[in-house]
Amino acid sequence: NITARVFSGIQPTGIPHLGNYLGAIESWVSLQEEYSSVLYSIVDLHSITVPQNPAELQKNIMDMAASLLACGIDPNRSILFQQSQLDEEHKMSMILAANLAMFQCQHCYTWQMKSGSLKNEGSVGLFTYPVLQSADILLYKSTHVPVGEDQVQHLELAQDTARIFNRNYGDCFPIPKAILSCTKKVKSLRDPTAKMSKSDPQIIATVNLTDSPDEIVLKFRKAVTDFTSEVTYDPEGRPGVSNMVSIHAAVTGMSVEEVVSQSMGLDTAHYKLAVAEAVIQKLAPVRAEIERLRTDQGYLKDVLKRGTEKAKELATPVYQEIRRLVGF
Ligand code: ADP
Ligand code: NA
């Protein structure tokens, strides 16, 4: 008898952006309603696989915790915790790594994307990044994993890892399924053919959850669109305006058709300001709550500590089972 259990992780990149919120965190919030066992991990071990700054990492962990809570992750309904605080993660990762062939990591997305720019300096940890992800998922015998498109391949590796371990040592892990609900892709405001991303060097391309109303207006005013004075939805032909329409629909809960018909008469300059206004409305309570929680570091630490304890309760019996199967 397998308990349905949702697991997902997010890197502690500090304050999330609008893409993280609409594309991932909002669906995490609604999964709390649908499943009784839900774990969300702030995956700090993943963050140290590339050069990083320790003081910034610590701040970013707390900012991510504050942001997830402010967005509606409820520590009474989800286990919100910090990955590195569970010793079982490290041991599990080692055991799984021992069962995987090199080539299975070699072609994975993160390695392919990031190791190139690091010019052969890519760390062993970056290479085994998807193994650690598998450990995250399997340590709790998770059955469902909400993922973005770019993570599907890593989930496939986690599925393979579960199968390989089961074959080598006996049936132990359920094969985790992807939940691909997080498909609201938010594009960059400066290049609407690219996704909105934290790593975009153009500050103006990315809306962060703590941006002030003035900053949001400025970013939308400068957003790249075309010169046609009409609102239509045509992602191929008009990626800029279509990104505005998708964002507008996502923050108001309206459909794309409703948004378009309501905004038909506006030229793009005015439309961008209307969308900025809708984004400001949507983010106002989130922003205020992040600011409030940021001033209460004690509470944030306590939430993560309690989350870690609950995660440990689930991980301990699984790890005991694994070590018996492995023979130590
Ligand atoms: P970034 O690209 O800014 O580094 P991450 O890769 O850390 O963001 O993504 C964290 C989560 O947010 C993932 O689930 C990812 O699919 C989602 N996400 C990231 N950027 C976007 C976006 N522009 N639109 C929708 N979802 C996004
Ligand atoms: Na990323």
Short mmCIF file of C-alpha atoms and ligand atoms in Angstrom, two decimals:
data_model
loop_
_atom_site.label_atom_id
_atom_site.label_comp_id
_atom_site.label_asym_id
_atom_site.label_seq_id
_atom_site.Cartn_x
_atom_site.Cartn_y
_atom_site.Cartn_z
CA ASN A 1 0.00 0.00 0.00
CA ILE A 2 1.61 3.20 -1.19
CA THR A 3 0.79 6.58 0.30
CA ALA A 4 0.48 9.28 -2.36
CA ARG A 5 3.23 11.73 -1.52
CA VAL A 6 4.23 14.90 -3.33
CA PHE A 7 7.81 16.11 -3.29
CA SER A 8 9.38 19.10 -4.95
CA GLY A 9 12.46 21.21 -4.43
CA ILE A 10 13.53 24.75 -5.20
CA GLN A 11 17.01 26.22 -5.05
CA PRO A 12 17.54 28.98 -2.50
CA THR A 13 17.99 31.71 -5.07
CA GLY A 14 16.62 34.39 -2.72
CA ILE A 15 13.43 36.20 -3.61
CA PRO A 16 11.63 34.29 -6.39
CA HIS A 17 10.52 35.99 -9.59
CA LEU A 18 7.11 36.13 -11.22
CA GLY A 19 7.96 33.09 -13.37
CA ASN A 20 8.81 30.97 -10.32
CA TYR A 21 5.59 32.10 -8.66
CA LEU A 22 3.14 31.60 -11.52
CA GLY A 23 4.98 28.61 -13.02
CA ALA A 24 5.76 26.62 -9.91
CA ILE A 25 4.95 28.00 -6.46
CA GLU A 26 1.24 28.64 -7.12
CA SER A 27 0.76 25.04 -8.21
CA TRP A 28 2.65 23.90 -5.11
CA VAL A 29 0.13 25.83 -3.03
CA SER A 30 -2.83 24.10 -4.66
CA LEU A 31 -1.24 20.65 -4.35
CA GLN A 32 -1.56 21.12 -0.59
CA GLU A 33 -5.33 20.85 -1.10
CA GLU A 34 -5.15 17.75 -3.27
CA TYR A 35 -2.65 15.61 -1.36
CA SER A 36 -2.36 14.85 2.33
CA SER A 37 1.40 14.29 2.30
CA VAL A 38 3.43 17.07 0.70
CA LEU A 39 7.11 17.95 1.07
CA TYR A 40 8.83 21.08 -0.24
CA SER A 41 12.57 21.24 0.10
CA ILE A 42 14.87 24.24 -0.14
CA VAL A 43 17.67 22.47 -1.94
CA ASP A 44 20.78 24.20 -0.66
CA LEU A 45 23.03 21.24 -1.46
CA HIS A 46 22.23 21.81 -5.12
CA SER A 47 23.20 25.47 -4.83
CA ILE A 48 26.77 24.71 -3.80
CA THR A 49 27.52 22.72 -6.98
CA VAL A 50 28.51 26.00 -8.68
CA PRO A 51 30.74 28.75 -7.23
CA GLN A 52 28.78 30.49 -4.46
CA ASN A 53 28.99 32.95 -1.60
CA PRO A 54 28.28 31.47 1.89
CA ALA A 55 26.85 34.66 3.44
CA GLU A 56 24.58 35.12 0.46
CA LEU A 57 23.52 31.46 0.56
CA GLN A 58 22.39 31.83 4.17
CA LYS A 59 20.39 34.96 3.35
CA ASN A 60 18.91 33.34 0.25
CA ILE A 61 17.73 30.30 2.20
CA MET A 62 15.82 32.52 4.62
CA ASP A 63 14.44 34.71 1.81
CA MET A 64 13.21 31.63 -0.04
CA ALA A 65 11.56 30.31 3.12
CA ALA A 66 9.86 33.69 3.70
CA SER A 67 8.73 33.82 0.07
CA LEU A 68 7.27 30.31 0.00
CA LEU A 69 5.32 30.99 3.20
CA ALA A 70 4.15 34.36 1.87
CA CYS A 71 2.93 32.71 -1.34
CA GLY A 72 0.77 30.32 0.65
CA ILE A 73 2.86 27.28 1.53
CA ASP A 74 1.36 26.31 4.87
CA PRO A 75 3.79 24.63 7.29
CA ASN A 76 0.87 22.81 8.89
CA ARG A 77 -0.11 21.17 5.61
CA SER A 78 3.29 20.81 3.92
CA ILE A 79 6.66 19.82 5.27
CA LEU A 80 8.84 22.81 4.38
CA PHE A 81 12.49 22.09 5.11
CA GLN A 82 16.11 22.62 4.27
CA GLN A 83 17.72 19.77 2.32
CA SER A 84 21.22 19.88 3.84
CA GLN A 85 19.90 19.40 7.38
CA LEU A 86 19.08 15.71 6.80
CA ASP A 87 22.08 13.37 7.03
CA GLU A 88 20.06 10.70 5.24
CA GLU A 89 20.17 12.86 2.08
CA HIS A 90 23.93 12.53 1.87
CA LYS A 91 23.99 8.79 2.52
CA MET A 92 21.12 8.12 0.15
CA SER A 93 22.81 10.12 -2.58
CA MET A 94 25.99 8.04 -2.22
CA ILE A 95 24.07 4.75 -2.35
CA LEU A 96 22.13 5.80 -5.44
CA ALA A 97 25.28 7.11 -7.15
CA ALA A 98 26.82 3.66 -6.69
CA ASN A 99 23.97 2.16 -8.70
CA LEU A 100 24.12 4.51 -11.67
CA ALA A 101 26.37 4.44 -14.70
CA MET A 102 28.36 7.56 -15.65
CA PHE A 103 26.56 7.94 -18.96
CA GLN A 104 23.23 8.36 -17.17
CA CYS A 105 24.43 11.66 -15.70
CA GLN A 106 26.54 12.68 -18.67
CA HIS A 107 23.67 13.70 -20.93
CA CYS A 108 21.52 15.36 -18.23
CA TYR A 109 20.30 18.89 -18.75
CA THR A 110 22.00 20.73 -15.88
CA TRP A 111 25.40 19.25 -16.72
CA GLN A 112 25.02 19.97 -20.42
CA MET A 113 23.83 23.52 -19.79
CA LYS A 114 26.18 24.62 -17.03
CA SER A 115 29.36 22.61 -17.45
CA GLY A 116 30.07 24.12 -20.88
CA SER A 117 30.30 27.66 -19.54
CA LEU A 118 32.50 26.40 -16.68
CA LYS A 119 35.01 25.07 -19.26
CA ASN A 120 35.93 21.67 -17.78
CA GLU A 121 35.84 23.19 -14.31
CA GLY A 122 32.31 21.88 -13.73
CA SER A 123 32.28 20.21 -10.30
CA VAL A 124 31.69 16.54 -9.60
CA GLY A 125 28.69 17.75 -7.58
CA LEU A 126 27.25 19.44 -10.65
CA PHE A 127 27.75 16.21 -12.59
CA THR A 128 25.88 14.21 -9.95
CA TYR A 129 23.19 16.89 -9.48
CA PRO A 130 20.44 14.61 -10.79
CA VAL A 131 21.57 11.82 -8.42
CA LEU A 132 21.02 14.16 -5.48
CA GLN A 133 17.62 15.02 -6.95
CA SER A 134 16.81 11.31 -7.10
CA ALA A 135 17.87 10.99 -3.46
CA ASP A 136 15.56 13.89 -2.58
CA ILE A 137 12.61 12.21 -4.22
CA LEU A 138 13.22 8.59 -3.24
CA LEU A 139 14.19 9.21 0.39
CA TYR A 140 10.52 9.88 1.13
CA LYS A 141 9.19 7.25 -1.29
CA SER A 142 7.56 10.14 -3.12
CA THR A 143 4.97 9.20 -5.71
CA HIS A 144 4.31 12.56 -7.41
CA VAL A 145 6.75 15.28 -8.38
CA PRO A 146 5.61 18.62 -9.80
CA VAL A 147 8.24 19.67 -12.35
CA GLY A 148 8.86 22.29 -14.99
CA GLU A 149 9.57 21.11 -18.53
CA ASP A 150 13.30 21.59 -18.02
CA GLN A 151 13.26 19.10 -15.14
CA VAL A 152 11.37 16.26 -16.84
CA GLN A 153 14.62 14.61 -17.86
CA HIS A 154 15.91 14.65 -14.30
CA LEU A 155 12.69 13.06 -13.10
CA GLU A 156 13.18 10.36 -15.73
CA LEU A 157 16.59 9.72 -14.23
CA ALA A 158 14.97 9.45 -10.78
CA GLN A 159 12.51 6.91 -12.24
CA ASP A 160 15.39 4.93 -13.78
CA THR A 161 17.27 5.09 -10.50
CA ALA A 162 14.26 3.70 -8.63
CA ARG A 163 13.93 0.87 -11.18
CA ILE A 164 17.63 0.03 -11.08
CA PHE A 165 17.71 -0.02 -7.28
CA ASN A 166 14.55 -2.14 -7.16
CA ARG A 167 16.10 -4.56 -9.64
CA ASN A 168 19.43 -4.76 -7.78
CA TYR A 169 18.11 -4.97 -4.24
CA GLY A 170 14.40 -5.82 -4.26
CA ASP A 171 11.20 -3.87 -4.62
CA CYS A 172 11.53 -0.80 -2.49
CA PHE A 173 10.72 2.44 -4.29
CA PRO A 174 7.50 3.46 -6.01
CA ILE A 175 8.23 4.90 -9.47
CA PRO A 176 7.57 8.64 -9.05
CA LYS A 177 5.24 10.29 -11.55
CA ALA A 178 5.63 13.79 -12.96
CA ILE A 179 2.93 16.38 -12.34
CA LEU A 180 3.34 18.71 -15.28
CA SER A 181 0.79 21.25 -14.06
CA CYS A 182 3.40 23.97 -13.88
CA THR A 183 3.23 25.00 -17.51
CA LYS A 184 2.49 28.72 -17.17
CA LYS A 185 5.70 29.85 -18.84
CA VAL A 186 6.52 33.47 -18.12
CA LYS A 187 8.87 35.05 -20.65
CA SER A 188 11.54 37.66 -20.15
CA LEU A 189 10.26 41.24 -20.44
CA ARG A 190 13.29 42.15 -22.54
CA ASP A 191 13.41 39.08 -24.78
CA PRO A 192 9.99 37.44 -24.99
CA THR A 193 11.46 34.41 -26.76
CA ALA A 194 13.47 33.53 -23.61
CA LYS A 195 12.03 32.54 -20.23
CA MET A 196 12.03 34.96 -17.36
CA SER A 197 15.02 33.89 -15.29
CA LYS A 198 16.94 34.87 -12.21
CA SER A 199 20.17 34.58 -14.17
CA ASP A 200 19.12 37.21 -16.74
CA PRO A 201 21.79 39.94 -16.53
CA GLN A 202 19.18 42.56 -17.50
CA ILE A 203 17.53 43.49 -14.21
CA ILE A 204 14.61 45.00 -16.07
CA ALA A 205 13.74 41.62 -17.68
CA THR A 206 12.66 39.97 -14.44
CA VAL A 207 9.92 40.93 -11.96
CA ASN A 208 10.77 39.88 -8.41
CA LEU A 209 8.10 39.29 -5.78
CA THR A 210 9.41 42.15 -3.64
CA ASP A 211 9.55 44.73 -6.45
CA SER A 212 7.77 47.98 -5.55
CA PRO A 213 4.80 49.16 -7.63
CA ASP A 214 7.07 51.80 -9.23
CA GLU A 215 9.64 49.19 -10.21
CA ILE A 216 6.94 46.96 -11.67
CA VAL A 217 5.49 49.83 -13.72
CA LEU A 218 8.96 50.72 -15.00
CA LYS A 219 9.74 47.15 -16.01
CA PHE A 220 6.45 46.73 -17.84
CA ARG A 221 6.74 50.14 -19.50
CA LYS A 222 10.09 49.04 -20.91
CA ALA A 223 8.90 45.56 -21.82
CA VAL A 224 9.65 44.68 -25.45
CA THR A 225 6.54 44.34 -27.60
CA ASP A 226 5.77 45.25 -31.21
CA PHE A 227 4.19 48.39 -32.58
CA THR A 228 0.77 47.03 -33.54
CA SER A 229 -1.82 49.00 -31.59
CA GLU A 230 -4.06 46.14 -30.65
CA VAL A 231 -4.12 43.30 -28.12
CA THR A 232 -4.08 39.83 -29.64
CA TYR A 233 -2.76 36.45 -28.53
CA ASP A 234 -0.30 35.00 -31.03
CA PRO A 235 2.77 33.58 -29.25
CA GLU A 236 4.58 32.83 -32.53
CA GLY A 237 3.95 36.09 -34.35
CA ARG A 238 3.69 38.48 -31.38
CA PRO A 239 5.67 36.95 -28.48
CA GLY A 240 5.92 40.22 -26.50
CA VAL A 241 2.22 41.08 -26.44
CA SER A 242 1.31 37.42 -25.97
CA ASN A 243 3.56 37.28 -22.90
CA MET A 244 1.63 40.28 -21.53
CA VAL A 245 -1.63 38.44 -22.20
CA SER A 246 -0.42 35.24 -20.49
CA ILE A 247 0.81 37.15 -17.45
CA HIS A 248 -2.45 39.11 -17.33
CA ALA A 249 -4.50 35.90 -17.47
CA ALA A 250 -2.32 34.17 -14.87
CA VAL A 251 -2.48 36.97 -12.29
CA THR A 252 -6.22 37.62 -12.67
CA GLY A 253 -7.35 34.01 -13.03
CA MET A 254 -9.13 34.93 -16.28
CA SER A 255 -8.75 32.92 -19.48
CA VAL A 256 -6.62 34.21 -22.35
CA GLU A 257 -9.81 34.78 -24.40
CA GLU A 258 -11.42 36.83 -21.61
CA VAL A 259 -8.30 38.94 -21.18
CA VAL A 260 -8.02 39.60 -24.92
CA SER A 261 -11.66 40.55 -25.37
CA GLN A 262 -11.57 42.81 -22.33
CA SER A 263 -8.41 44.60 -23.54
CA MET A 264 -9.16 44.71 -27.27
CA GLY A 265 -9.42 48.50 -27.52
CA LEU A 266 -6.12 49.29 -25.79
CA ASP A 267 -2.90 50.10 -27.63
CA THR A 268 0.16 48.19 -26.41
CA ALA A 269 1.60 51.06 -24.34
CA HIS A 270 -1.63 51.34 -22.34
CA TYR A 271 -2.06 47.60 -22.23
CA LYS A 272 1.38 47.11 -20.67
CA LEU A 273 0.37 49.51 -17.88
CA ALA A 274 -2.89 47.65 -17.34
CA VAL A 275 -0.96 44.39 -16.98
CA ALA A 276 1.53 46.07 -14.63
CA GLU A 277 -1.44 47.18 -12.51
CA ALA A 278 -2.84 43.64 -12.38
CA VAL A 279 0.59 42.30 -11.37
CA ILE A 280 0.90 44.95 -8.65
CA GLN A 281 -2.53 43.95 -7.26
CA LYS A 282 -1.63 40.28 -7.26
CA LEU A 283 1.78 40.77 -5.64
CA ALA A 284 0.83 43.40 -3.05
CA PRO A 285 -0.16 40.97 -0.26
CA VAL A 286 2.71 38.59 -1.10
CA ARG A 287 5.25 41.39 -0.99
CA ALA A 288 3.92 42.73 2.31
CA GLU A 289 4.03 39.26 3.86
CA ILE A 290 7.59 38.60 2.64
CA GLU A 291 8.71 41.90 4.19
CA ARG A 292 6.96 41.02 7.46
CA LEU A 293 8.44 37.51 7.62
CA ARG A 294 11.92 38.77 6.78
CA THR A 295 11.90 40.73 10.02
CA ASP A 296 11.10 37.54 11.95
CA GLN A 297 14.14 35.34 11.31
CA GLY A 298 13.45 33.41 14.52
CA TYR A 299 10.08 32.27 13.20
CA LEU A 300 11.56 31.29 9.82
CA LYS A 301 14.31 29.25 11.49
CA ASP A 302 11.68 27.56 13.67
CA VAL A 303 9.52 26.63 10.65
CA LEU A 304 12.52 25.08 8.90
CA LYS A 305 13.60 23.26 12.05
CA ARG A 306 10.16 21.75 12.57
CA GLY A 307 10.02 20.87 8.87
CA THR A 308 13.37 19.12 9.10
CA GLU A 309 12.16 17.09 12.08
CA LYS A 310 9.03 15.98 10.21
CA ALA A 311 11.04 15.14 7.08
CA LYS A 312 13.40 13.10 9.24
CA GLU A 313 10.48 11.11 10.63
CA LEU A 314 9.60 10.04 7.09
CA ALA A 315 13.18 9.55 5.93
CA THR A 316 14.45 7.46 8.85
CA PRO A 317 12.45 4.25 8.23
CA VAL A 318 13.09 4.47 4.48
CA TYR A 319 16.81 4.84 5.04
CA GLN A 320 16.80 1.93 7.52
CA GLU A 321 15.12 -0.23 4.89
CA ILE A 322 17.67 0.82 2.26
CA ARG A 323 20.71 0.11 4.39
CA ARG A 324 19.38 -3.35 5.28
CA LEU A 325 18.82 -4.05 1.58
CA VAL A 326 22.31 -2.84 0.72
CA GLY A 327 23.85 -4.96 3.49
CA PHE A 328 25.10 -2.59 6.21
P1 ADP B 1 15.53 30.31 -12.82
O1 ADP B 1 15.42 29.90 -14.26
O2 ADP B 1 15.12 31.70 -12.59
O3 ADP B 1 16.90 29.95 -12.25
P2 ADP B 1 14.70 27.91 -11.51
O4 ADP B 1 15.34 27.12 -12.59
O5 ADP B 1 15.35 27.96 -10.18
O6 ADP B 1 14.48 29.41 -12.05
O7 ADP B 1 13.21 27.40 -11.37
C1 ADP B 1 12.51 27.17 -10.18
C2 ADP B 1 11.11 26.73 -10.56
O8 ADP B 1 10.43 27.79 -11.23
C3 ADP B 1 11.08 25.54 -11.52
O9 ADP B 1 9.99 24.71 -11.16
C4 ADP B 1 10.85 26.17 -12.87
O10 ADP B 1 10.20 25.30 -13.76
C5 ADP B 1 10.00 27.39 -12.52
N1 ADP B 1 10.27 28.51 -13.44
C6 ADP B 1 11.45 29.15 -13.58
N2 ADP B 1 11.38 30.14 -14.48
C7 ADP B 1 10.10 30.12 -14.95
C8 ADP B 1 9.38 30.91 -15.91
N3 ADP B 1 9.97 31.91 -16.56
N4 ADP B 1 8.08 30.62 -16.12
C9 ADP B 1 7.48 29.62 -15.46
N5 ADP B 1 8.09 28.84 -14.55
C10 ADP B 1 9.38 29.09 -14.28
NA NA B 2 17.65 27.62 -13.51
#
